[in-house]
Amino acid sequence: MSNYHIKHLEEYYQVYRKSIREPESFWEEIAEEHFLWRKKWDSVLDWDFSTPEISWFKGAKLNITENCIDRHLTTRGDKTAILFEPNNPDEGSQHISYNELHIRVNKFANVLKEQGIKKGDRVCIYLPMIPELAISVLACARIGAIHSVVFAGFSSTALATRINDSDCKMVITSDGSYRGAKTIDLKGIVDEALESCSCVETVLVAKRIQTDIHMNMGRDKWLAPLLEKASDDCAPEIMDAEDPLFILYTSGSTGMPKGMVHTTAGYMVYTAYTFKNAFQYTENDVYWCTADIGWITGHSYIVYGPLANGATTVMFEGVPSYPDYGRFWDIVQKHKVSQFYTAPTAIRALAKQGTDFIENYDLSSLKVLGSVGEPINEEAWHWYNENIGKRKSPIIDSWWQTETGGIMISPIPYVTPTKPTYATLPFIGVQPAIMDENGNELKGNQVEGRLCIKFPWPSIARTIWGNHQRYKETYFSAFDNKYFTGDGALRDEVGYYRITGRVDDVIIVSGHNLGTAPIEDAINEHPAVAESAIVGFPHDIKGSALYGYITLKDTGESRNHNNLRTEINQLITDRIGPIAKLDKIQFTNGLPKTRSGKIMRRILRKIACNESDSLGDTSTLLNQEVVQEIIDNVL
Ligand code: 7RM
């Protein structure tokens, strides 16, 4: 029996049971046999969900880049580590070998040091999907700096909030980025953000689009000349197992985005282990995850998990529609991709284009298809299975979160029989629980409720940067002694899990988690707006789209509603980004409220989803009369 690589269903059940019965000896054996440690741990797991404090491999010393790069050099030095596919296919792909990656990461790490970055400093990375993104992430990890990657589609305000929250000393960006036929002025966005960030001392700028940009003397430095001069020898900083590796922001249902903190050893062990098994990765495979490294999926399953296994990982700069909707399949054919991991929203967008774009390409290299980010609907699942997988490649519908660091519930391909829309079985070491609203665990099969995890796994986020209290309240207070995911789930008659969606106010649009609060905050900035509430409603392509209910200030003057709609969406674009724009805006005379003054989004959601005949009990509302008015004017 192999604990590291599971190949049969019986093996899965055996290993799973072992990982639950003896979690410490299980993870200790995995850690011992498959990673490089400068010093072994004093204890495998210490935890208390009530404080909450969790540590894995306490006392151990290591550097994650030594595990992801250096240790492969003797056996795989010339193997491609990162296969870069540019936005424009005519530019040609780049194969970065493990040897070359080692040199480039070391040089970059030395540049960071020369610029005054030390262990524990926070570095914000705001880059498009170019090799410098992965390299700068690894360079931070090399010297023990904490990276905070901000997705390069976020606006300057969103960027500034994240830079200030974690007090970043440096920003790494580029002159601009390519996105299909468009270019984006990334440096301009950074300049705007930095007007309100006094913590940033240095901005390193990679050249990508070769345009003239303004360089702020003393603060901004071109990366290329610094890299050229830098030594390619940089000894890895020896880190404690529980030293922070990175911060990654995720939106919450209220207030500021949450800077989830992931630490070194447990994150490494779990992402590597799940990568190996969830994708059945073998030595000569070419693996491609289409996510952006600005999201957790990119951190764990483009960078750390694949590289820890010595894999070849594709990094794609562009979009699925450029030069045309055949681009994904062109890349699969060109690089003989074996594992392909994408999001339901991309699958739905591609399915909408029909199959003409697929027929010209040879997809026979594919062995495993993955889905992540939101529930995959039945139609999209079948389209993916038939047209891309040709009914031969299992689909792994993998459920997990920024907070969990790695895949938590997922089939293991060629091991777990799949079932459309079901994430199926818990991963090794994961102990899910389905809870009812009164806090009781629903045991046995055929139950539905709220999804919790009742035992720590190695890559659970350890805190929210600068706000441990919020970490405790958000994840460990709804249910006693359990991590609450914020998702609903059901367990079917054979024990398979299906994720039913968020039970809080987070809405997933095209795979991006959007908190309602920051969007409402942006809308409420409009001088004509009194109040607003955002809910999600089903959308063919985006999964969910945003529906806004807005009440206007009573000024006595009449306003043009269409102009207002445009202005409000412009505000949202400025404050958050175009992804958060509202698809529908309904102006109303009031919003349904509880007596304590909370907006009842549950009711608004039902109305937006055309389910106003099943609103449930509305008698506790402060202002019952507005409900009928809203129903009468629904868009
Ligand atoms: C990896 C990632 C987390 C939220 C999570 C869910 C939803 C993710 C699935 C899914 C149904 C899935 N991290 N989600 N994967 N829902 N099936 N396979 O997406 O932090 O950005 O989002 O995404 O609601 O709580 S995330």
XYZ file of C-alpha atoms and ligand atoms in Angstrom:
661
model
C 0.000 0.000 0.000
C 1.304 3.417 -0.907
C 0.271 6.271 1.303
C 1.699 8.888 -1.046
C 0.176 7.782 -4.334
C -3.297 6.289 -4.221
C -4.202 4.115 -7.181
C -7.263 2.077 -6.246
C -10.523 2.693 -4.458
C -9.774 0.116 -1.742
C -6.460 1.859 -1.196
C -8.282 5.192 -0.857
C -10.548 3.823 1.865
C -7.651 2.170 3.687
C -5.435 5.251 3.576
C -8.369 7.512 4.435
C -9.206 5.469 7.518
C -5.586 5.496 8.619
C -5.376 9.275 8.128
C -8.393 9.723 10.398
C -7.459 7.176 13.043
C -3.831 8.230 13.315
C -3.518 11.635 11.672
C -0.195 12.440 13.271
C 1.668 9.312 12.289
C 0.043 9.462 8.855
C 1.202 13.004 8.035
C 4.528 12.437 9.739
C 5.294 9.582 7.390
C 4.318 11.634 4.315
C 6.416 14.571 5.522
C 9.403 12.414 6.355
C 9.561 10.480 3.106
C 8.769 13.106 0.509
C 10.325 16.411 1.552
C 13.619 17.993 2.458
C 13.954 19.242 6.030
C 16.832 21.152 7.603
C 15.577 19.972 10.969
C 12.716 17.619 11.842
C 9.736 18.646 13.962
C 9.292 18.322 17.708
C 5.591 17.594 17.376
C 3.419 16.842 14.341
C 0.196 18.575 15.361
C -0.877 20.928 18.114
C -4.359 22.352 17.915
C -7.198 24.002 19.689
C -10.158 25.194 17.608
C -11.478 27.306 20.479
C -8.609 29.831 20.581
C -8.002 28.943 17.658
C -4.347 27.858 17.459
C -3.140 25.293 14.964
C 0.402 24.236 14.244
C 1.801 21.443 12.133
C 5.377 20.141 12.301
C 6.285 22.529 15.114
C 10.004 23.018 15.516
C 10.849 21.864 11.982
C 13.150 23.950 9.776
C 12.976 24.118 6.005
C 12.723 26.317 2.955
C 9.885 25.632 0.540
C 11.913 26.697 -2.517
C 14.546 24.115 -1.702
C 11.725 21.589 -1.909
C 10.229 23.089 -5.063
C 13.477 23.728 -6.948
C 16.895 22.765 -5.528
C 16.154 19.164 -4.699
C 15.044 18.459 -8.275
C 18.227 19.752 -9.871
C 20.209 16.512 -9.808
C 17.427 14.413 -11.311
C 15.386 16.924 -13.319
C 17.617 19.937 -13.914
C 16.838 20.131 -17.625
C 13.170 19.275 -17.291
C 10.714 22.098 -17.958
C 9.416 23.482 -14.687
C 7.359 26.375 -16.043
C 5.963 26.333 -19.547
C 4.979 29.895 -20.344
C 2.345 30.423 -23.027
C 2.008 34.125 -23.928
C -1.177 36.033 -24.678
C -0.243 36.266 -28.345
C 0.494 32.799 -29.744
C 2.877 34.262 -32.367
C 5.240 35.309 -29.617
C 6.060 31.648 -28.956
C 6.115 29.725 -25.692
C 9.018 29.635 -23.235
C 10.309 26.536 -21.501
C 11.903 27.390 -18.176
C 13.852 24.393 -16.888
C 14.394 23.647 -13.220
C 18.016 24.764 -13.669
C 16.938 28.059 -15.185
C 14.217 28.552 -12.582
C 16.839 28.059 -9.871
C 19.016 30.780 -11.370
C 16.162 33.206 -11.956
C 14.674 32.768 -8.485
C 18.084 33.223 -6.848
C 18.798 36.368 -8.839
C 15.394 37.803 -8.015
C 15.863 36.898 -4.352
C 19.181 38.764 -4.326
C 17.509 41.808 -5.881
C 14.894 41.761 -3.111
C 17.643 41.629 -0.504
C 19.599 44.475 -2.128
C 16.435 46.529 -2.038
C 16.210 46.046 1.692
C 13.670 43.224 1.922
C 14.228 40.951 4.889
C 12.623 37.855 6.381
C 9.081 38.636 7.554
C 8.669 41.776 5.387
C 5.536 41.899 3.249
C 5.892 42.261 -0.513
C 2.873 42.980 -2.682
C 2.960 41.388 -6.125
C 0.668 42.931 -8.745
C 1.653 41.271 -11.997
C 0.025 39.667 -15.011
C 0.528 35.951 -15.703
C 4.129 36.268 -16.886
C 7.085 34.203 -15.589
C 8.146 37.067 -13.277
C 4.974 36.432 -11.275
C 5.870 32.846 -10.340
C 9.535 33.777 -9.987
C 8.861 36.699 -7.652
C 6.582 34.539 -5.488
C 9.361 31.963 -5.162
C 12.007 34.670 -4.629
C 10.043 35.970 -1.638
C 9.796 32.454 -0.255
C 13.528 31.975 -0.822
C 14.403 34.815 1.564
C 11.465 34.401 3.947
C 9.593 37.513 2.825
C 5.809 37.150 2.968
C 4.238 37.551 -0.468
C 0.831 39.090 -0.935
C -0.235 38.578 -4.526
C -3.073 40.837 -5.622
C -4.892 39.733 -8.772
C -3.972 42.237 -11.501
C -7.632 42.781 -12.392
C -8.313 44.596 -9.123
C -8.696 48.380 -9.173
C -6.287 50.852 -7.594
C -8.544 51.303 -4.551
C -8.741 47.556 -3.954
C -4.973 47.309 -4.399
C -4.323 50.163 -1.957
C -6.569 48.579 0.696
C -4.613 45.322 0.469
C -1.188 47.006 0.468
C -2.059 49.047 3.546
C -3.723 46.219 5.452
C -0.517 44.161 5.472
C 1.854 47.121 5.467
C 3.797 46.092 2.358
C 7.256 47.614 1.912
C 7.485 46.851 -1.758
C 5.279 46.400 -4.805
C 6.351 44.296 -7.771
C 4.500 45.158 -10.967
C 4.959 45.589 -14.707
C 4.681 48.460 -17.150
C 1.427 46.951 -18.340
C -0.267 43.736 -19.325
C -1.848 42.054 -22.310
C -5.348 40.696 -22.119
C -6.550 39.410 -25.470
C -6.454 42.312 -27.905
C -6.251 44.880 -25.105
C -3.400 46.270 -23.072
C -3.831 47.415 -19.495
C -1.839 50.167 -17.805
C -0.875 48.283 -14.657
C 1.818 50.740 -13.600
C -0.714 53.582 -13.779
C -3.003 51.645 -11.441
C -0.126 51.085 -9.015
C 0.802 54.791 -9.110
C -2.753 55.714 -8.265
C -2.928 53.176 -5.430
C 0.345 54.345 -3.939
C -0.956 57.871 -3.512
C -2.597 56.449 -0.402
C 0.079 53.931 0.677
C 2.899 55.453 2.691
C 4.322 52.056 3.666
C 5.712 51.315 0.189
C 9.372 52.243 -0.274
C 10.184 50.535 -3.549
C 8.369 49.540 -6.734
C 10.073 47.015 -8.984
C 8.833 47.177 -12.562
C 9.069 44.345 -15.071
C 8.893 45.273 -18.749
C 6.090 43.548 -20.575
C 4.307 45.816 -23.030
C 7.186 48.144 -23.890
C 5.344 51.409 -23.525
C 6.589 54.629 -22.065
C 5.558 54.890 -18.474
C 6.282 57.345 -15.735
C 8.935 56.206 -13.269
C 8.843 57.838 -9.879
C 12.463 58.748 -9.109
C 13.884 57.040 -6.055
C 10.854 54.795 -5.641
C 10.460 52.952 -8.959
C 13.148 50.693 -10.425
C 13.280 48.662 -13.601
C 13.703 45.022 -12.758
C 15.790 43.839 -15.716
C 19.049 45.754 -15.027
C 18.882 44.792 -11.335
C 18.435 41.127 -12.228
C 21.270 41.242 -14.707
C 23.733 42.453 -12.079
C 22.483 40.144 -9.316
C 24.324 37.006 -8.259
C 22.638 33.707 -9.088
C 23.629 32.277 -5.759
C 21.242 32.871 -2.880
C 21.229 30.517 0.075
C 17.674 29.739 1.130
C 16.556 31.363 4.373
C 15.902 28.618 6.895
C 12.301 28.997 8.019
C 10.327 27.610 10.921
C 7.495 25.297 9.935
C 4.963 27.853 11.161
C 6.571 30.990 9.685
C 4.109 32.742 7.370
C 4.662 31.935 3.702
C 2.057 34.251 2.227
C -1.007 36.388 2.725
C -3.840 36.134 0.235
C -6.923 38.305 0.465
C -10.421 36.932 0.111
C -13.601 38.927 0.426
C -15.801 38.458 3.404
C -19.492 39.084 3.845
C -18.730 42.185 5.876
C -16.056 44.813 5.961
C -12.490 44.611 4.742
C -11.143 41.752 2.686
C -9.558 39.113 4.903
C -5.817 38.566 4.583
C -5.614 34.811 5.003
C -2.235 33.758 6.357
C -0.712 30.481 5.211
C 2.377 29.061 6.841
C 5.250 27.042 5.447
C 5.477 23.342 6.248
C 1.865 22.203 6.467
C 0.944 24.143 3.333
C 3.821 22.573 1.419
C 3.048 19.020 2.516
C -0.673 19.257 1.814
C -0.517 21.035 -1.555
C 2.143 18.619 -2.795
C 0.227 15.573 -1.591
C -3.108 16.691 -3.006
C -1.533 17.701 -6.319
C -0.013 14.267 -6.754
C -3.261 12.437 -6.045
C -6.021 14.740 -7.257
C -4.376 14.912 -10.670
C -2.728 11.467 -10.632
C 0.374 13.296 -11.711
C 3.177 11.151 -13.157
C 6.667 12.170 -14.214
C 6.235 13.025 -17.876
C 2.877 14.714 -17.672
C 2.287 18.309 -18.699
C -0.092 19.885 -16.247
C -2.146 23.014 -16.898
C -4.274 24.997 -14.487
C -5.919 27.982 -16.191
C -6.371 30.011 -12.993
C -4.457 33.204 -12.286
C -1.722 33.065 -9.634
C -3.598 35.967 -8.024
C -6.044 33.385 -6.633
C -5.406 30.517 -4.219
C -5.844 27.989 -7.042
C -2.832 29.499 -8.772
C -0.730 29.618 -5.600
C -1.386 25.983 -4.688
C -1.851 24.327 -8.070
C 0.222 26.359 -10.519
C 3.186 27.150 -8.311
C 3.737 25.253 -5.072
C 1.976 21.875 -5.484
C 3.267 21.114 -8.997
C 6.829 22.338 -8.378
C 7.066 20.397 -5.106
C 6.423 17.305 -7.240
C 8.954 18.266 -9.920
C 6.159 18.713 -12.449
C 5.900 20.750 -15.636
C 3.317 23.456 -14.996
C 1.835 25.596 -17.766
C 1.379 29.308 -17.129
C -0.998 30.971 -19.589
C -1.016 34.740 -19.872
C -4.090 35.157 -22.057
C -7.818 34.583 -22.161
C -9.889 31.690 -23.590
C -11.269 33.842 -26.422
C -8.061 35.184 -27.979
C -7.238 35.011 -30.857
C -10.409 32.879 -30.869
C -12.350 30.447 -28.708
C -10.104 27.598 -29.801
C -7.144 28.928 -27.819
C -7.383 26.515 -24.882
C -7.540 23.536 -27.204
C -4.684 24.886 -29.298
C -2.555 25.000 -26.137
C -3.640 21.495 -25.077
C -2.644 20.146 -28.498
C 0.608 22.104 -28.780
C 1.962 21.105 -25.373
C 0.262 17.703 -25.141
C -1.379 18.698 -21.871
C -2.265 15.704 -19.678
C -4.147 17.383 -16.828
C -6.383 20.376 -17.435
C -7.844 22.274 -14.467
C -10.326 25.097 -15.024
C -13.467 26.750 -13.657
C -17.150 26.115 -14.468
C -17.523 29.696 -15.697
C -14.864 29.086 -18.373
C -16.505 25.794 -19.314
C -19.881 27.517 -19.757
C -18.381 30.324 -21.831
C -16.662 27.795 -24.096
C -19.749 25.597 -24.343
C -21.689 28.601 -25.601
C -19.393 28.693 -28.635
C -20.448 25.239 -29.800
C -17.997 22.543 -30.826
C -16.509 24.009 -34.039
C -13.571 25.398 -32.109
C -12.809 21.990 -30.638
C -12.999 19.812 -33.711
C -9.783 21.090 -35.272
C -7.630 20.092 -32.336
C -6.176 16.851 -31.087
C -7.080 16.549 -27.409
C -5.954 12.936 -27.039
C -3.182 13.827 -24.587
C -5.756 14.694 -21.896
C -6.077 12.217 -19.013
C -7.668 14.245 -16.234
C -10.083 17.189 -16.276
C -10.567 19.364 -13.236
C -13.168 21.883 -12.144
C -12.924 24.347 -9.287
C -14.309 27.601 -7.957
C -18.042 27.107 -7.821
C -20.611 24.369 -8.168
C -20.476 22.906 -11.677
C -23.975 22.594 -13.097
C -25.106 19.374 -14.706
C -25.147 20.761 -18.252
C -21.606 22.105 -18.068
C -20.398 18.847 -16.515
C -21.766 16.791 -19.413
C -20.472 19.200 -22.036
C -16.989 19.022 -20.502
C -17.133 15.250 -20.229
C -18.318 14.655 -23.773
C -16.560 17.313 -25.790
C -13.278 17.752 -23.974
C -12.850 14.474 -22.116
C -14.476 12.413 -24.913
C -15.964 10.373 -22.060
C -12.499 9.017 -21.297
C -11.070 11.554 -18.856
C -12.575 11.634 -15.391
C -13.720 15.054 -14.166
C -12.508 15.979 -10.747
C -14.929 18.473 -9.257
C -12.691 19.732 -6.475
C -14.114 21.724 -3.589
C -11.857 23.878 -1.464
C -11.236 27.490 -0.398
C -8.597 30.181 0.004
C -8.781 29.339 3.693
C -8.218 25.613 3.234
C -5.067 26.083 1.139
C -5.612 22.827 -0.748
C -8.266 20.528 -2.207
C -10.632 19.198 0.477
C -13.367 17.220 -1.259
C -12.721 15.738 -4.677
C -12.746 12.528 -6.627
C -9.323 10.975 -7.209
C -9.276 10.326 -10.973
C -9.330 6.649 -12.014
C -9.963 5.825 -8.346
C -13.249 7.438 -7.282
C -16.233 6.882 -9.594
C -17.480 10.354 -10.522
C -21.033 11.656 -10.332
C -22.078 14.880 -12.104
C -22.229 17.929 -9.780
C -20.774 15.954 -6.866
C -17.367 16.706 -5.386
C -17.702 13.124 -4.089
C -15.396 12.071 -1.226
C -13.258 13.875 1.342
C -9.584 13.961 0.599
C -7.203 11.945 2.729
C -7.062 13.519 6.189
C -10.191 15.639 5.755
C -13.071 15.145 8.198
C -16.211 16.937 6.967
C -19.351 17.318 9.039
C -22.804 18.432 7.916
C -24.542 20.516 10.561
C -28.095 21.618 11.072
C -28.982 25.189 12.025
C -29.095 24.283 15.698
C -25.504 23.153 15.707
C -26.130 19.420 15.654
C -24.053 17.216 13.412
C -26.194 15.310 10.934
C -24.718 11.841 10.928
C -25.311 9.159 8.349
C -26.164 9.571 4.696
C -28.848 11.538 2.853
C -28.522 14.677 4.932
C -28.205 18.328 3.981
C -26.958 21.308 5.954
C -23.939 23.482 6.578
C -20.500 22.196 5.794
C -17.922 22.150 8.566
C -14.568 20.432 9.019
C -14.017 18.942 12.426
C -10.289 18.216 12.514
C -7.297 20.262 11.304
C -5.546 19.453 8.031
C -2.007 20.632 7.338
C -2.802 23.601 5.056
C -5.566 25.323 6.999
C -4.994 29.122 7.150
C -3.676 29.980 10.596
C -5.118 33.458 11.052
C -6.345 36.621 9.348
C -3.482 39.075 9.058
C -3.710 41.532 11.944
C -7.078 40.286 13.136
C -7.076 36.952 14.917
C -10.377 37.792 16.564
C -12.070 38.033 13.171
C -10.541 34.679 12.206
C -12.085 33.138 15.280
C -15.473 34.762 14.727
C -15.685 33.982 11.020
C -14.623 30.358 11.046
C -14.793 28.927 14.562
C -17.772 30.535 16.234
C -20.812 29.388 14.256
C -20.292 25.780 15.362
C -18.577 24.616 18.484
C -15.118 23.180 17.957
C -15.461 23.074 14.154
C -14.204 25.051 11.184
C -17.239 26.479 9.351
C -16.786 26.785 5.588
C -19.655 29.164 4.780
C -20.966 26.609 2.263
C -23.992 24.385 2.273
C -23.629 20.730 1.324
C -25.503 17.479 1.129
C -24.310 13.914 1.567
C -26.054 11.387 -0.661
C -26.943 7.745 -0.086
C -23.395 6.497 -0.704
C -21.639 9.251 1.259
C -20.809 11.512 -1.683
C -20.812 15.253 -1.053
C -22.461 17.860 -3.200
C -21.721 21.499 -2.480
C -24.897 23.548 -2.725
C -23.358 27.015 -2.556
C -22.632 29.780 -0.105
C -24.918 30.245 2.850
C -23.543 33.707 3.623
C -23.441 36.869 1.548
C -20.509 35.947 -0.631
C -21.529 35.714 -4.285
C -19.395 33.881 -6.816
C -19.404 35.637 -10.187
C -17.407 33.905 -12.912
C -15.479 32.104 -10.213
C -14.555 35.298 -8.363
C -15.767 35.539 -4.795
C -17.410 38.864 -4.236
C -18.534 40.060 -0.867
C -21.730 42.062 -0.990
C -20.517 44.605 1.530
C -17.729 46.252 -0.476
C -19.975 46.494 -3.535
C -22.726 48.079 -1.493
C -20.164 50.418 -0.017
C -19.165 51.556 -3.512
C -22.793 52.077 -4.594
C -23.593 54.003 -1.471
C -20.889 56.491 -2.345
C -23.124 57.785 -5.129
C -24.673 61.044 -3.951
C -28.170 60.035 -5.070
C -28.133 56.644 -3.328
C -29.702 56.117 0.053
C -29.248 52.415 0.525
C -28.498 49.285 -1.429
C -28.517 45.522 -1.175
C -26.845 43.100 -3.552
C -27.857 39.510 -4.156
C -26.860 36.866 -6.664
C -29.128 35.353 -9.287
C -28.410 32.469 -11.689
C -26.589 33.368 -14.891
C -25.831 31.054 -17.849
C -22.186 31.930 -18.101
C -21.104 33.610 -14.935
C -22.796 31.086 -12.661
C -24.148 33.935 -10.610
C -24.647 37.552 -11.591
C -25.352 40.541 -9.386
C -28.756 42.057 -8.779
C -28.819 45.369 -6.967
C -31.769 46.830 -5.082
C -31.219 50.520 -4.578
C -33.219 53.153 -2.789
C -32.615 56.745 -3.781
C -32.432 59.769 -1.585
C -35.623 61.702 -1.486
C -34.563 65.019 -3.007
C -37.821 65.839 -4.744
C -36.147 66.034 -8.141
C -36.632 63.347 -10.768
C -33.597 61.388 -11.976
C -32.911 59.490 -15.164
C -32.631 55.889 -13.999
C -30.514 54.713 -16.897
C -27.940 57.425 -16.313
C -27.883 56.472 -12.666
C -27.323 52.827 -13.549
C -24.300 53.774 -15.649
C -22.875 56.026 -12.961
C -23.309 53.383 -10.278
C -21.583 50.728 -12.344
C -18.761 53.157 -13.040
C -18.323 53.693 -9.319
C -18.172 49.953 -8.753
C -15.601 49.616 -11.539
C -13.480 52.331 -9.929
C -13.689 50.984 -6.420
C -13.556 47.223 -6.982
C -13.181 46.353 -10.648
C -15.415 45.603 -13.635
C -16.032 42.070 -12.376
C -18.304 43.466 -9.646
C -20.612 45.434 -11.960
C -24.331 44.838 -11.484
C -26.262 43.065 -14.227
C -29.596 44.363 -12.972
C -30.428 47.426 -10.945
C -33.886 47.887 -9.496
C -34.773 51.160 -7.811
C -37.164 50.691 -4.919
C -38.779 52.752 -2.192
C -37.369 50.620 0.595
C -35.525 47.442 1.509
C -37.065 44.718 3.676
C -35.544 44.903 7.152
C -35.580 42.972 10.372
C -36.438 44.743 13.521
C -32.826 45.064 14.465
C -32.338 46.894 11.173
C -30.682 44.134 9.144
C -31.595 43.923 5.486
C -33.275 40.582 4.758
C -31.250 39.495 1.749
C -32.896 36.094 1.815
C -36.130 37.700 0.601
C -34.415 39.840 -1.993
C -32.537 36.809 -3.298
C -35.777 34.890 -3.777
C -37.342 37.764 -5.667
C -34.295 38.167 -7.934
C -34.377 34.420 -8.619
C -38.086 34.555 -9.561
C -39.086 32.610 -6.495
C -41.286 35.238 -4.912
C -44.088 32.746 -4.375
C -41.990 31.002 -1.718
C -40.796 33.880 0.413
C -41.547 32.169 3.688
C -42.510 34.074 6.784
C -42.259 37.841 6.283
C -44.289 38.802 9.337
C -41.240 39.710 11.405
C -40.296 42.448 8.967
C -40.228 46.025 10.035
C -41.663 47.178 6.717
C -43.631 44.359 5.142
C -45.250 46.698 2.627
C -42.085 47.176 0.551
C -41.970 43.490 -0.388
C -44.991 43.662 -2.689
C -43.702 46.813 -4.312
C -40.377 45.105 -5.049
C -42.106 42.029 -6.472
C -44.285 44.188 -8.724
C -41.279 45.933 -10.227
C -38.846 43.026 -10.484
C -36.559 43.162 -13.557
C -10.543 27.213 -4.652
C -11.439 28.419 -4.511
C -14.098 29.290 -2.190
C -15.556 29.064 -2.419
C -16.097 27.895 -1.643
C -17.281 27.496 -2.496
C -16.811 27.739 -3.901
C -14.979 26.258 -4.803
C -16.106 24.556 -5.522
C -17.009 25.474 -4.939
C -18.776 24.069 -5.388
C -16.642 23.345 -6.054
N -11.215 29.186 -3.425
N -16.267 26.520 -4.519
N -14.873 25.075 -5.416
N -18.333 25.236 -4.878
N -17.983 23.148 -5.972
N -15.870 22.409 -6.648
O -12.291 28.628 -5.330
O -11.682 30.993 -1.772
O -11.830 31.522 -4.123
O -13.565 30.218 -3.113
O -15.786 28.724 -3.792
O -18.372 28.316 -2.225
O -16.425 28.279 -0.343
S -12.038 30.545 -3.091
